[in-house]
């Protein structure tokens, strides 16, 4: 009897765990996706290239699925004390928001995104970091 109870408990947990995992996956598919790119240009600190990158990247804001698109340079914020976590060494940052994971993945496959990213922006870039998160 004890073995039967243990087996039933294992089956319930397995089925319940699978159901919750599927629910969590479906829920995460509907959540907004935030995409943050931090860029260091080949000619670091060059204001003309920073502006070129900003202007060229603004085209991407018009693509399907983009809810918000912001691009700019490091903000010179006066702080009361030094903060080792603060990094102002980059040249440009882009912050964008997408309807959901599907919209973001479609954006990444969009021919206009691929053209602008590969042919226009990346030739200006030394290195970049990408941070993606869901709400």
PDB file of C-alpha atoms in Angstrom:
ATOM      1  CA  UNK A   1       0.000   0.000   0.000  1.00  0.00           C
ATOM      2  CA  UNK A   2       2.859   2.330   0.883  1.00  0.00           C
ATOM      3  CA  UNK A   3       4.485   1.661  -2.517  1.00  0.00           C
ATOM      4  CA  UNK A   4       1.188   2.391  -4.298  1.00  0.00           C
ATOM      5  CA  UNK A   5       0.831   5.683  -2.418  1.00  0.00           C
ATOM      6  CA  UNK A   6       4.426   6.645  -3.289  1.00  0.00           C
ATOM      7  CA  UNK A   7       3.896   5.796  -6.953  1.00  0.00           C
ATOM      8  CA  UNK A   8       0.661   7.816  -7.080  1.00  0.00           C
ATOM      9  CA  UNK A   9       2.419  10.763  -5.438  1.00  0.00           C
ATOM     10  CA  UNK A  10       5.256  10.613  -7.972  1.00  0.00           C
ATOM     11  CA  UNK A  11       2.772  10.542 -10.871  1.00  0.00           C
ATOM     12  CA  UNK A  12       0.789  13.468  -9.448  1.00  0.00           C
ATOM     13  CA  UNK A  13       3.933  15.517  -8.971  1.00  0.00           C
ATOM     14  CA  UNK A  14       5.160  14.685 -12.455  1.00  0.00           C
ATOM     15  CA  UNK A  15       1.856  15.577 -14.092  1.00  0.00           C
ATOM     16  CA  UNK A  16       1.383  18.649 -11.917  1.00  0.00           C
ATOM     17  CA  UNK A  17       4.960  19.777 -12.491  1.00  0.00           C
ATOM     18  CA  UNK A  18       4.579  19.412 -16.239  1.00  0.00           C
ATOM     19  CA  UNK A  19       1.359  21.380 -16.205  1.00  0.00           C
ATOM     20  CA  UNK A  20       2.883  24.197 -14.200  1.00  0.00           C
ATOM     21  CA  UNK A  21       5.960  24.272 -16.407  1.00  0.00           C
ATOM     22  CA  UNK A  22       3.757  24.569 -19.492  1.00  0.00           C
ATOM     23  CA  UNK A  23       1.688  27.286 -17.821  1.00  0.00           C
ATOM     24  CA  UNK A  24       4.837  29.189 -16.869  1.00  0.00           C
ATOM     25  CA  UNK A  25       6.165  28.876 -20.425  1.00  0.00           C
ATOM     26  CA  UNK A  26       2.901  30.119 -21.924  1.00  0.00           C
ATOM     27  CA  UNK A  27       2.803  32.976 -19.428  1.00  0.00           C
ATOM     28  CA  UNK A  28       6.385  33.974 -20.190  1.00  0.00           C
ATOM     29  CA  UNK A  29       5.591  34.009 -23.931  1.00  0.00           C
ATOM     30  CA  UNK A  30       3.049  36.792 -23.350  1.00  0.00           C
ATOM     31  CA  UNK A  31       5.271  38.992 -21.217  1.00  0.00           C
ATOM     32  CA  UNK A  32       6.967  42.067 -22.660  1.00  0.00           C
ATOM     33  CA  UNK A  33      10.607  41.643 -23.620  1.00  0.00           C
ATOM     34  CA  UNK A  34      13.144  44.346 -22.820  1.00  0.00           C
ATOM     35  CA  UNK A  35      16.316  44.447 -24.904  1.00  0.00           C
ATOM     36  CA  UNK A  36      19.300  46.514 -23.795  1.00  0.00           C
ATOM     37  CA  UNK A  37      22.435  46.880 -25.922  1.00  0.00           C
ATOM     38  CA  UNK A  38      25.528  48.671 -24.641  1.00  0.00           C
ATOM     39  CA  UNK A  39      27.974  49.649 -27.405  1.00  0.00           C
ATOM     40  CA  UNK A  40      31.645  50.623 -27.498  1.00  0.00           C
ATOM     41  CA  UNK A  41      32.584  52.174 -30.828  1.00  0.00           C
ATOM     42  CA  UNK A  42      35.820  51.545 -32.703  1.00  0.00           C
ATOM     43  CA  UNK A  43      36.622  55.233 -32.266  1.00  0.00           C
ATOM     44  CA  UNK A  44      35.683  55.543 -28.598  1.00  0.00           C
ATOM     45  CA  UNK A  45      34.299  58.903 -27.553  1.00  0.00           C
ATOM     46  CA  UNK A  46      33.936  60.200 -31.119  1.00  0.00           C
ATOM     47  CA  UNK A  47      30.822  62.380 -30.901  1.00  0.00           C
ATOM     48  CA  UNK A  48      30.203  62.330 -34.655  1.00  0.00           C
ATOM     49  CA  UNK A  49      30.197  58.514 -34.746  1.00  0.00           C
ATOM     50  CA  UNK A  50      27.985  58.364 -31.664  1.00  0.00           C
ATOM     51  CA  UNK A  51      25.422  60.557 -33.423  1.00  0.00           C
ATOM     52  CA  UNK A  52      25.725  58.513 -36.612  1.00  0.00           C
ATOM     53  CA  UNK A  53      25.038  55.310 -34.666  1.00  0.00           C
ATOM     54  CA  UNK A  54      22.070  56.925 -32.905  1.00  0.00           C
ATOM     55  CA  UNK A  55      20.495  58.280 -36.096  1.00  0.00           C
ATOM     56  CA  UNK A  56      20.989  55.067 -38.084  1.00  0.00           C
ATOM     57  CA  UNK A  57      19.613  52.874 -35.299  1.00  0.00           C
ATOM     58  CA  UNK A  58      16.418  54.931 -34.948  1.00  0.00           C
ATOM     59  CA  UNK A  59      15.125  53.269 -38.143  1.00  0.00           C
ATOM     60  CA  UNK A  60      14.650  50.105 -36.126  1.00  0.00           C
ATOM     61  CA  UNK A  61      12.035  51.761 -33.885  1.00  0.00           C
ATOM     62  CA  UNK A  62       9.521  51.583 -36.748  1.00  0.00           C
ATOM     63  CA  UNK A  63       9.706  47.809 -37.205  1.00  0.00           C
ATOM     64  CA  UNK A  64       6.746  45.585 -36.262  1.00  0.00           C
ATOM     65  CA  UNK A  65       6.521  44.486 -32.627  1.00  0.00           C
ATOM     66  CA  UNK A  66       8.552  47.385 -31.211  1.00  0.00           C
ATOM     67  CA  UNK A  67       6.621  49.098 -28.416  1.00  0.00           C
ATOM     68  CA  UNK A  68       9.380  51.478 -27.304  1.00  0.00           C
ATOM     69  CA  UNK A  69      12.829  52.377 -28.595  1.00  0.00           C
ATOM     70  CA  UNK A  70      15.340  54.667 -26.896  1.00  0.00           C
ATOM     71  CA  UNK A  71      18.948  55.296 -27.829  1.00  0.00           C
ATOM     72  CA  UNK A  72      21.490  57.638 -26.275  1.00  0.00           C
ATOM     73  CA  UNK A  73      24.885  58.272 -24.737  1.00  0.00           C
ATOM     74  CA  UNK A  74      26.104  57.996 -21.129  1.00  0.00           C
ATOM     75  CA  UNK A  75      24.334  60.425 -18.814  1.00  0.00           C
ATOM     76  CA  UNK A  76      26.673  62.615 -16.778  1.00  0.00           C
ATOM     77  CA  UNK A  77      24.898  62.219 -13.448  1.00  0.00           C
ATOM     78  CA  UNK A  78      26.480  63.880 -10.419  1.00  0.00           C
ATOM     79  CA  UNK A  79      26.588  61.401  -7.557  1.00  0.00           C
ATOM     80  CA  UNK A  80      27.440  62.028  -3.942  1.00  0.00           C
ATOM     81  CA  UNK A  81      30.104  59.330  -3.947  1.00  0.00           C
ATOM     82  CA  UNK A  82      32.004  57.023  -6.273  1.00  0.00           C
ATOM     83  CA  UNK A  83      30.269  53.797  -7.255  1.00  0.00           C
ATOM     84  CA  UNK A  84      32.371  50.896  -8.530  1.00  0.00           C
ATOM     85  CA  UNK A  85      29.286  49.424 -10.254  1.00  0.00           C
ATOM     86  CA  UNK A  86      28.863  52.486 -12.479  1.00  0.00           C
ATOM     87  CA  UNK A  87      30.247  52.020 -15.991  1.00  0.00           C
ATOM     88  CA  UNK A  88      30.339  55.070 -18.246  1.00  0.00           C
ATOM     89  CA  UNK A  89      32.999  53.666 -20.574  1.00  0.00           C
ATOM     90  CA  UNK A  90      30.533  52.859 -23.353  1.00  0.00           C
ATOM     91  CA  UNK A  91      29.577  55.147 -26.246  1.00  0.00           C
ATOM     92  CA  UNK A  92      25.924  54.363 -26.952  1.00  0.00           C
ATOM     93  CA  UNK A  93      23.122  52.370 -25.329  1.00  0.00           C
ATOM     94  CA  UNK A  94      19.888  51.168 -26.908  1.00  0.00           C
ATOM     95  CA  UNK A  95      16.842  50.180 -24.882  1.00  0.00           C
ATOM     96  CA  UNK A  96      13.847  48.665 -26.629  1.00  0.00           C
ATOM     97  CA  UNK A  97      10.652  46.903 -25.581  1.00  0.00           C
ATOM     98  CA  UNK A  98       8.727  44.283 -27.550  1.00  0.00           C
ATOM     99  CA  UNK A  99       5.148  43.003 -27.210  1.00  0.00           C
ATOM    100  CA  UNK A 100       6.315  39.504 -26.306  1.00  0.00           C
ATOM    101  CA  UNK A 101       8.985  36.914 -27.032  1.00  0.00           C
ATOM    102  CA  UNK A 102       7.463  36.059 -30.415  1.00  0.00           C
ATOM    103  CA  UNK A 103       7.538  39.723 -31.500  1.00  0.00           C
ATOM    104  CA  UNK A 104      11.160  40.066 -30.385  1.00  0.00           C
ATOM    105  CA  UNK A 105      12.208  36.909 -32.209  1.00  0.00           C
ATOM    106  CA  UNK A 106      10.441  38.157 -35.360  1.00  0.00           C
ATOM    107  CA  UNK A 107      12.256  41.497 -35.005  1.00  0.00           C
ATOM    108  CA  UNK A 108      15.605  39.668 -34.898  1.00  0.00           C
ATOM    109  CA  UNK A 109      14.740  37.944 -38.195  1.00  0.00           C
ATOM    110  CA  UNK A 110      13.386  41.060 -39.909  1.00  0.00           C
ATOM    111  CA  UNK A 111      15.420  41.776 -43.097  1.00  0.00           C
ATOM    112  CA  UNK A 112      15.576  45.511 -42.336  1.00  0.00           C
ATOM    113  CA  UNK A 113      16.925  44.839 -38.837  1.00  0.00           C
ATOM    114  CA  UNK A 114      19.514  42.446 -40.238  1.00  0.00           C
ATOM    115  CA  UNK A 115      20.576  44.946 -42.910  1.00  0.00           C
ATOM    116  CA  UNK A 116      20.890  47.909 -40.522  1.00  0.00           C
ATOM    117  CA  UNK A 117      22.594  45.868 -37.802  1.00  0.00           C
ATOM    118  CA  UNK A 118      25.085  44.088 -40.056  1.00  0.00           C
ATOM    119  CA  UNK A 119      25.821  46.637 -42.765  1.00  0.00           C
ATOM    120  CA  UNK A 120      25.338  49.996 -41.047  1.00  0.00           C
ATOM    121  CA  UNK A 121      25.879  49.677 -37.287  1.00  0.00           C
ATOM    122  CA  UNK A 122      28.299  46.812 -36.705  1.00  0.00           C
ATOM    123  CA  UNK A 123      31.070  48.321 -38.870  1.00  0.00           C
ATOM    124  CA  UNK A 124      31.175  51.183 -36.318  1.00  0.00           C
ATOM    125  CA  UNK A 125      31.347  48.869 -33.294  1.00  0.00           C
ATOM    126  CA  UNK A 126      34.356  47.563 -31.400  1.00  0.00           C
ATOM    127  CA  UNK A 127      32.331  45.517 -28.904  1.00  0.00           C
ATOM    128  CA  UNK A 128      28.843  45.336 -27.442  1.00  0.00           C
ATOM    129  CA  UNK A 129      26.886  43.640 -24.667  1.00  0.00           C
ATOM    130  CA  UNK A 130      23.264  42.540 -24.872  1.00  0.00           C
ATOM    131  CA  UNK A 131      20.887  42.141 -21.931  1.00  0.00           C
ATOM    132  CA  UNK A 132      17.414  40.707 -22.547  1.00  0.00           C
ATOM    133  CA  UNK A 133      14.780  40.281 -19.849  1.00  0.00           C
ATOM    134  CA  UNK A 134      11.032  39.722 -19.594  1.00  0.00           C
ATOM    135  CA  UNK A 135       8.564  41.624 -17.430  1.00  0.00           C
TER     136      UNK A 135
END
